[in-house]
Amino acid sequence: MGEPLLEIRNLESFYGPIMAIRGVSLTVEPGQIVTVLGANGAGKSTLLRTISGLMDPEKGEIHFAGRPIHGQEPHKVVEAGIVHVPEGREVFPLLTVDENLTLGAYTRRDRTEIARDREKVFDYFPILAERRHQEAGTLSGGQQQMLAIGRGLMLRPRIMLLDEPSLGLSPLLVQEIFAILRRLNADEGVTMVLVEQNARVALDLAHAGYVMEIGRVVMNGSADRLKNSEDIQAFYLGQQEVGQRGEKRWKRKKTWR
Amino acid sequence: MDQLQLLVSGLANGCVYGLIALGFVLIYKATEAVNFAQGDFMMLGAFVALGLTNAEYMALPFWLAAPLSILVMAVLGYLLDLLVLRRLFGQSQIAVVILTIALGFVIRFVAGAIWGHEPQTLQSPLSQGDISLGGVVLSVVDLAVIVVTVLLTITLYQFFQRTRLGLAMQAASQNQMAAYVMGIPVKRVQGLIWGISGATAAVAGILFASKGAMDPNAGLLGIKAFAAAVIGGFGSLPGALVGGLIVGVIEPFAARYLAAGYSQIAPYALLLAVLVFRPHGLISQTRMKKV
């Protein structure tokens, strides 16, 4: 393995008075999809917001392609090649699909390349091409999520931070979007950090994973290793063992507690 | 014929209200704060133009003084955001609102200290003469106000629709977080919006001062413009203009046909009616976020 693309060391971040991240370290190799799993309030979104500069870390370091980026303004982080696709389909509702995509390339100047990337986005998400003159606020939830991802791609990012792309979508749509993410990674080599609650689809897609609980990483490893871990199976993949008396064991202890 | 004259002078007044309302809405959309000093911005813009133009002050030619005062107000708006409002970043909106109210007082007294509290007239080439069109006598200044407002509106519309920066401004006002993560320097964009609204206020001020005498309390007209912005649907630029025109037109008609005393109430009665029956304003741009 060469130089990691993204390296986070002992990051601590506060959400108001609450310490949301308590010393997280994480590395992402180029071309990898790394997933961060965890329940509500585990600090996953805060982690992404700290990387993209929406929040400043209290302690710790974030290095991107060997350069420190922690504590910088978000537009500087974007210029470095990091794009954050925030949770909850944050599109520009009164602008058209086309204008949303144009804004994705806000930091770029190369018109012909931008036009080519726009075609590529339409290639991956044909529905967006169909709706290109429609206001983004009138799209369905799944289409808005596609637009948010497509808009992120317009930046031609070196790494994409995806915050719960499956949130609130039907299982079928989740399958569709994750298939596209897989193609993007395989064909375009887009590196991704994928924050998810839906551990099953995330671990199927990712190469490596981290599990966060109340602000800490409690487990990490390759996706296969995590999938086969008993704790992950019990607490994140929802497989239940049957106890000796044929009842579910509700009060299983996690090994990391 | 009578009605037509009332209509034109109402429209001209309404244009001034509309331009001030435009300033309210621009800043509200970009920063979600209401700048209650917008009316005083207008007054200050007028006095800057007056100070540059009038013979007893600097006696510059009007056509040089007008763009200069617009520029001065734009820079002032930008600096106000850069030096004062950005320090309130993260404070509650109330803090910003109170600050702008206080700022209005400061501007009023500063203008009084520099230019005195007596009403003064801008020596504007616009304020001379009447045109008679088929029995209707229209003043040049009323027509000029309408023309300038239309031109400015078209310019602003083109700017927001066609340019990269304009699009970024729309984006930053619609979804600040998404704008940040797209690499749009949101704070700088907000500063520029303050600049634009300062410039708009200056245009409104120059037009208003061409219509009649100005004194430092003229900024209180901002209240009417605020009503206009709410009637139009706070947050919609065309709405602000439409609201301004409605308030402007209602005034002379109410003064003509209603008993004295009641006519001043008319714009606010309309405001109440709009708030009751169309709480989002006549032209609303609010849309629920899909979950």
XYZ file of C-alpha atoms in Angstrom:
548
model
C 0.000 0.000 0.000
C 1.246 3.441 -0.906
C 0.570 6.756 0.666
C -2.985 6.947 2.066
C -5.204 9.522 0.356
C -6.941 10.537 3.547
C -5.495 10.103 6.982
C -7.189 11.150 10.187
C -5.344 11.042 13.468
C -6.903 11.321 16.928
C -9.647 13.647 15.820
C -11.783 15.304 18.488
C -14.755 17.427 17.550
C -17.458 19.168 19.564
C -21.054 19.650 18.625
C -21.822 22.614 20.829
C -20.933 21.462 24.338
C -21.122 17.796 23.368
C -17.975 15.951 22.451
C -19.219 14.195 19.339
C -15.940 12.659 18.217
C -13.597 11.352 20.859
C -10.310 10.556 19.210
C -11.004 8.929 15.861
C -8.250 7.704 13.564
C -8.993 6.492 10.073
C -7.132 5.954 6.811
C -8.440 5.726 3.263
C -6.284 4.375 0.448
C -6.736 5.735 -3.082
C -9.468 3.902 -4.970
C -10.981 2.433 -1.813
C -14.502 2.630 -0.509
C -14.365 2.894 3.250
C -17.597 2.714 5.170
C -18.241 4.130 8.622
C -21.048 2.324 10.402
C -22.863 3.235 13.557
C -26.188 4.093 15.101
C -27.751 7.549 15.420
C -25.550 9.884 17.387
C -22.415 7.811 16.976
C -20.652 10.814 15.465
C -20.511 9.627 11.864
C -21.941 12.779 10.323
C -19.843 14.958 12.603
C -16.796 13.102 11.315
C -17.662 13.979 7.708
C -18.552 17.555 8.615
C -15.194 17.930 10.308
C -13.345 16.544 7.283
C -15.143 18.884 4.881
C -14.488 21.914 7.060
C -18.086 22.629 8.056
C -16.886 22.082 11.609
C -13.478 22.725 13.102
C -11.829 19.947 15.094
C -10.786 20.640 18.656
C -7.805 18.318 18.436
C -6.202 15.957 15.980
C -5.143 16.127 12.382
C -6.614 15.462 8.976
C -4.177 14.931 6.125
C -5.308 14.769 2.545
C -2.770 13.620 -0.045
C -0.069 14.414 2.474
C -1.254 17.955 3.244
C -2.956 19.032 6.460
C -6.495 20.299 5.818
C -8.015 20.463 9.319
C -9.511 23.771 10.389
C -9.684 25.167 6.848
C -12.667 26.922 5.323
C -14.962 24.527 3.445
C -14.250 26.066 0.041
C -10.520 25.459 0.535
C -11.230 21.824 1.323
C -13.349 21.556 -1.813
C -10.531 23.049 -3.875
C -8.248 20.322 -2.535
C -10.578 17.759 -4.168
C -12.846 16.617 -1.357
C -16.564 16.699 -1.961
C -19.123 16.162 0.774
C -22.566 14.884 -0.184
C -24.451 15.740 2.980
C -27.200 13.729 4.599
C -30.780 14.345 3.548
C -30.480 15.312 -0.148
C -29.330 18.849 0.240
C -30.092 20.175 -3.232
C -30.822 23.775 -4.233
C -34.605 23.421 -4.408
C -35.527 26.415 -6.567
C -32.769 25.907 -9.118
C -33.082 23.483 -11.996
C -31.298 20.164 -12.161
C -28.923 21.686 -14.707
C -28.145 24.677 -12.508
C -27.541 22.395 -9.542
C -24.990 20.479 -11.594
C -23.387 23.721 -12.771
C -22.876 24.709 -9.145
C -21.212 21.358 -8.501
C -18.446 22.544 -10.799
C -18.306 25.973 -9.124
C -14.592 25.750 -8.352
C -13.674 24.571 -11.859
C -12.958 26.687 -14.941
C -12.398 24.128 -17.702
C -15.632 24.472 -19.655
C -15.214 21.592 -22.082
C -14.278 19.177 -19.318
C -17.233 20.360 -17.251
C -19.540 19.698 -20.210
C -18.066 16.226 -20.557
C -18.569 15.511 -16.862
C -22.163 16.705 -17.104
C -22.766 14.149 -19.857
C -21.123 11.512 -17.703
C -23.440 12.335 -14.806
C -26.430 12.066 -17.145
C -25.004 8.754 -18.300
C -24.948 7.395 -14.771
C -28.279 8.967 -13.801
C -30.424 9.050 -16.961
C -33.439 10.316 -15.007
C -31.560 13.555 -14.323
C -31.125 14.140 -18.053
C -34.858 13.714 -18.471
C -35.557 16.231 -15.714
C -32.724 18.622 -16.441
C -34.920 21.715 -16.763
C -37.070 20.901 -13.756
C -36.638 22.591 -10.374
C -34.737 20.309 -8.027
C -37.321 20.795 -5.284
C -39.920 19.045 -7.425
C -37.901 15.851 -7.796
C -38.702 12.765 -5.784
C -36.531 11.832 -2.827
C -34.530 9.260 -4.746
C -33.988 11.624 -7.656
C -32.824 14.345 -5.278
C -30.322 11.927 -3.782
C -29.084 11.098 -7.281
C -28.810 14.795 -8.028
C -26.818 15.370 -4.845
C -24.404 12.595 -5.814
C -24.241 13.770 -9.435
C -23.594 17.329 -8.299
C -20.764 16.025 -6.163
C -19.281 14.225 -9.163
C -19.289 17.470 -11.155
C -16.435 18.619 -8.975
C -14.394 15.694 -10.295
C -13.445 14.927 -6.704
C -10.459 12.914 -5.581
C -12.571 11.662 -2.698
C -16.297 11.668 -2.064
C -17.772 11.816 1.413
C -21.241 10.292 1.267
C -23.499 10.777 4.271
C -26.236 8.137 4.398
C -27.230 8.033 0.745
C -29.758 5.314 1.626
C -31.648 7.455 4.134
C -35.394 7.347 3.583
C -35.226 5.529 0.263
C -37.030 2.343 -0.732
C -34.917 -0.841 -0.742
C -35.122 -0.941 -4.532
C -33.803 2.606 -4.882
C -31.065 1.866 -2.378
C -29.994 -1.081 -4.533
C -30.016 1.144 -7.611
C -27.969 3.933 -6.045
C -25.450 1.565 -4.509
C -25.005 -0.207 -7.845
C -24.163 3.161 -9.376
C -21.716 3.921 -6.564
C -20.045 0.570 -7.221
C -19.739 1.377 -10.943
C -18.353 4.822 -10.172
C -15.701 3.276 -7.982
C -14.823 0.516 -10.413
C -14.922 2.523 -13.652
C -13.896 6.000 -12.573
C -11.798 5.058 -9.575
C -13.663 7.443 -7.283
C -12.474 7.030 -3.707
C -15.316 7.156 -1.191
C -16.001 7.445 2.492
C -19.485 6.117 3.006
C -21.326 6.781 6.249
C -24.233 4.403 6.693
C -26.703 2.954 9.129
C -27.654 0.328 6.605
C -24.702 -1.930 7.379
C -25.676 -4.677 4.993
C -25.554 -2.665 1.766
C -22.595 -0.647 3.013
C -20.454 -3.692 3.789
C -21.403 -5.265 0.462
C -20.087 -2.214 -1.344
C -17.087 -1.216 0.761
C -13.581 -2.575 0.874
C -12.990 -1.679 4.494
C -15.070 -0.467 7.372
C -15.027 1.269 10.713
C -17.668 0.928 13.406
C -18.347 3.967 15.549
C -20.151 4.149 18.852
C -20.625 7.327 20.873
C -17.774 9.124 19.206
C -15.210 6.349 19.134
C -14.098 3.745 16.639
C -14.794 0.423 18.341
C -13.873 -1.881 15.508
C -12.305 -1.721 12.090
C -11.039 -3.998 9.381
C -11.772 -5.276 5.918
C -15.406 -5.459 4.917
C -15.288 -9.251 4.876
C -13.859 -9.401 8.354
C -16.563 -7.087 9.661
C -19.285 -9.039 7.885
C -18.133 -12.206 9.567
C -17.794 -10.689 12.997
C -20.402 -11.977 15.418
C -20.960 -8.592 16.981
C -21.553 -6.905 13.671
C -23.904 -9.656 12.650
C -25.860 -9.371 15.857
C -26.001 -5.623 16.253
C -25.756 -4.197 12.747
C -26.875 -6.900 10.371
C -29.797 -7.984 12.530
C -29.110 -11.698 12.538
C -30.307 -13.298 15.706
C -29.021 -16.379 17.348
C -31.523 -18.637 18.868
C -30.840 -19.254 22.539
C -30.939 -22.638 24.239
C -34.520 -22.214 25.202
C -35.505 -21.130 21.731
C -35.878 -17.501 22.692
C -34.120 -14.512 21.267
C -31.305 -13.248 23.442
C -32.024 -9.576 23.756
C -29.300 -8.735 26.198
C -26.199 -9.916 24.448
C -23.059 -8.109 25.483
C -20.809 -6.574 22.854
C -17.184 -7.688 23.063
C -15.918 -4.138 23.037
C -17.794 -3.068 26.132
C -57.497 61.174 -16.438
C -57.354 61.935 -12.779
C -56.985 58.277 -12.000
C -54.164 57.900 -14.496
C -52.219 60.668 -12.831
C -52.779 59.115 -9.427
C -51.690 55.789 -10.842
C -48.434 57.105 -12.283
C -47.404 59.000 -9.185
C -48.414 55.969 -7.115
C -46.321 53.693 -9.293
C -43.349 56.020 -8.981
C -43.639 56.032 -5.190
C -44.173 52.303 -5.308
C -40.948 51.845 -7.253
C -39.013 53.478 -4.424
C -40.755 51.263 -1.869
C -40.103 48.310 -4.118
C -36.396 49.041 -4.353
C -36.085 49.318 -0.573
C -38.126 46.132 -0.213
C -35.749 44.498 -2.685
C -32.918 45.320 -0.305
C -34.827 43.758 2.597
C -35.474 40.593 0.631
C -31.959 40.261 -0.778
C -30.454 40.308 2.683
C -33.178 38.152 4.175
C -32.715 35.503 1.523
C -28.960 35.475 1.803
C -28.539 35.651 5.558
C -31.985 34.973 7.039
C -31.709 38.234 8.921
C -33.805 41.342 8.393
C -31.890 44.563 7.935
C -34.118 47.134 9.589
C -31.663 49.839 8.598
C -32.538 49.371 4.926
C -34.673 52.533 4.918
C -31.846 54.450 6.524
C -29.479 53.059 3.903
C -31.786 54.636 1.347
C -31.694 57.946 3.207
C -27.916 57.794 3.540
C -27.532 57.008 -0.149
C -29.678 60.038 -0.939
C -27.609 62.283 1.317
C -24.325 61.003 -0.079
C -25.598 61.852 -3.563
C -26.871 65.176 -2.289
C -23.558 65.934 -0.592
C -21.671 65.179 -3.781
C -24.014 67.031 -6.114
C -25.433 70.086 -4.417
C -23.805 73.425 -5.038
C -23.323 74.189 -1.335
C -21.373 70.961 -0.780
C -19.089 69.387 -3.383
C -20.916 70.520 -6.523
C -19.960 67.546 -8.679
C -21.970 66.954 -11.840
C -25.008 64.781 -11.083
C -24.097 62.094 -13.610
C -20.771 61.592 -11.870
C -22.142 61.917 -8.354
C -24.924 59.373 -8.849
C -22.724 56.373 -9.756
C -20.201 57.489 -7.164
C -22.765 57.483 -4.386
C -24.046 54.075 -5.517
C -20.490 52.793 -5.311
C -19.965 54.364 -1.889
C -23.110 52.661 -0.558
C -22.124 49.317 -2.084
C -18.722 49.465 -0.413
C -20.354 50.542 2.830
C -22.734 47.576 2.704
C -19.881 45.159 2.043
C -17.723 46.606 4.822
C -20.625 46.529 7.250
C -20.941 42.806 6.680
C -17.197 42.221 6.766
C -16.407 44.243 9.873
C -19.569 44.017 11.959
C -22.047 41.340 10.951
C -19.537 38.572 10.367
C -18.535 38.877 14.003
C -22.086 38.026 14.962
C -21.805 34.776 13.018
C -23.440 32.012 15.016
C -25.386 34.429 17.228
C -29.163 34.373 17.132
C -30.993 36.279 14.394
C -32.412 38.580 17.064
C -28.913 39.889 17.717
C -28.582 40.847 14.053
C -32.026 42.449 13.991
C -31.335 44.547 17.089
C -27.990 45.511 15.642
C -29.564 46.767 12.420
C -32.189 48.741 14.346
C -29.415 50.400 16.325
C -27.506 50.945 13.124
C -30.517 52.768 11.704
C -30.411 55.224 14.602
C -26.684 55.729 14.166
C -27.038 56.410 10.451
C -29.874 58.855 11.130
C -27.849 60.865 13.638
C -24.663 60.764 11.629
C -26.530 62.041 8.579
C -28.109 64.744 10.764
C -24.731 65.745 12.120
C -23.176 66.026 8.665
C -26.003 67.446 6.580
C -28.283 68.959 9.222
C -31.858 68.063 10.113
C -33.558 70.498 7.743
C -35.216 69.060 4.646
C -33.034 69.482 1.570
C -33.573 68.851 -2.101
C -31.215 67.008 -4.363
C -30.279 69.214 -7.301
C -31.104 66.531 -9.763
C -31.671 67.021 -13.484
C -34.459 64.479 -13.145
C -36.620 66.710 -11.015
C -37.358 69.266 -13.687
C -40.328 69.569 -15.931
C -43.537 67.842 -16.823
C -44.643 66.025 -19.898
C -48.204 66.307 -21.045
C -49.508 63.276 -22.855
C -53.000 63.582 -24.223
C -54.318 65.710 -21.416
C -52.435 63.934 -18.663
C -49.594 65.847 -17.107
C -46.850 63.544 -15.911
C -43.751 64.722 -14.139
C -40.434 63.715 -15.662
C -39.172 62.470 -12.356
C -42.034 59.993 -11.917
C -41.343 58.527 -15.326
C -37.607 58.455 -14.651
C -38.174 56.611 -11.392
C -40.267 53.982 -13.139
C -37.800 53.548 -15.998
C -34.781 53.288 -13.706
C -36.535 50.778 -11.475
C -37.492 48.614 -14.433
C -33.926 48.716 -15.773
C -32.417 47.914 -12.397
C -34.813 45.024 -11.907
C -33.955 43.569 -15.302
C -30.246 43.958 -14.584
C -30.534 42.234 -11.215
C -32.650 39.461 -12.709
C -30.118 38.849 -15.476
C -27.304 38.914 -12.958
C -28.922 36.292 -10.733
C -29.975 34.067 -13.628
C -27.065 34.302 -16.012
C -23.852 34.792 -14.090
C -21.866 32.277 -12.105
C -21.732 34.560 -9.093
C -25.465 35.256 -9.294
C -26.200 31.554 -9.389
C -23.894 31.030 -6.419
C -25.778 33.748 -4.544
C -29.077 32.017 -5.213
C -27.563 28.738 -4.104
C -26.157 30.205 -0.903
C -29.554 31.623 -0.028
C -31.465 28.429 -0.799
C -29.241 25.973 0.995
C -26.316 27.384 2.863
C -24.794 24.077 3.874
C -24.921 22.638 0.376
C -23.375 25.862 -0.923
C -20.497 25.468 1.526
C -19.771 21.906 0.457
C -19.860 22.903 -3.218
C -16.959 25.227 -2.556
C -18.917 28.459 -2.692
C -17.319 30.983 -0.321
C -20.632 31.670 1.425
C -19.402 34.450 3.703
C -17.908 36.428 0.839
C -21.089 35.904 -1.183
C -23.125 37.274 1.724
C -20.858 40.301 1.901
C -21.453 40.938 -1.785
C -25.209 40.684 -1.225
C -24.907 43.397 1.417
C -23.021 45.401 -1.166
C -25.756 44.931 -3.761
C -28.448 45.879 -1.305
C -26.467 48.976 -0.337
C -26.270 49.932 -4.004
C -30.002 49.291 -4.495
C -30.714 51.493 -1.482
C -28.584 54.244 -2.989
C -30.529 54.066 -6.259
C -33.793 54.242 -4.309
C -32.422 57.167 -2.324
C -31.335 59.143 -5.388
C -34.728 58.578 -7.011
C -36.608 59.479 -3.858
C -34.543 62.608 -3.309
C -35.223 63.638 -6.900
C -38.921 63.528 -6.115
C -38.864 65.827 -3.134
C -37.097 67.079 -0.039
C -35.049 64.718 2.109
C -34.344 64.852 5.794
C -32.534 62.331 8.000
C -35.842 60.862 9.170
C -36.826 59.882 5.639
C -35.443 56.426 6.389
C -38.553 55.694 8.439
C -40.187 55.099 5.091
C -38.457 51.751 5.399
C -41.419 50.601 7.513
C -43.701 50.961 4.510
C -41.186 49.140 2.349
C -41.068 46.403 4.964
C -44.831 46.073 4.707
C -44.410 45.938 0.930
C -41.859 43.135 1.242
C -44.183 41.132 3.486
C -47.158 41.684 1.186
C -45.103 40.471 -1.747
C -43.946 37.415 0.126
C -40.745 37.934 2.069
C -38.117 36.025 0.195
C -39.237 36.665 -3.341
C -37.575 39.388 -5.391
C -40.439 39.945 -7.854
C -42.766 39.834 -4.858
C -40.894 42.689 -3.207
C -41.324 44.837 -6.267
C -44.979 43.942 -6.711
C -45.596 44.608 -3.006
C -43.911 47.981 -3.326
C -46.030 48.908 -6.332
C -49.228 47.844 -4.578
C -48.443 49.910 -1.499
C -47.393 52.828 -3.681
C -50.571 52.754 -5.749
C -52.907 52.247 -2.811
C -51.648 55.371 -1.050
C -52.714 58.102 -3.485
C -56.020 56.371 -4.206
C -56.764 55.988 -0.527
C -55.838 59.625 0.034
C -58.167 60.663 -2.763
C -61.177 58.534 -1.988
C -61.009 57.764 1.748
C -61.556 60.159 4.588
C -58.416 61.827 5.861
C -56.866 59.756 8.593
C -58.045 56.481 7.201
C -55.896 56.733 4.109
C -52.637 56.263 5.997
C -53.969 53.004 7.374
C -54.618 51.503 3.948
C -51.221 49.887 3.294
C -51.163 48.306 6.750
C -54.754 47.129 6.483
C -53.710 45.404 3.275
C -50.691 43.963 5.083
C -52.986 42.470 7.722
C -55.333 41.083 5.099
C -52.469 39.468 3.210
C -51.048 37.960 6.379
C -54.426 36.488 7.259
C -55.408 35.161 3.844
C -52.050 34.469 2.212
C -49.512 34.154 5.011
C -46.650 33.451 2.616
C -47.351 36.640 0.676
C -48.702 37.187 -2.787
C -45.750 35.650 -4.597
C -44.375 33.068 -2.264
C -41.286 31.038 -2.878
C -41.475 28.727 0.058
C -41.577 25.082 -0.639
C -41.644 22.319 1.889
C -38.562 20.175 1.945
C -39.238 16.635 0.878
C -38.503 14.057 3.510
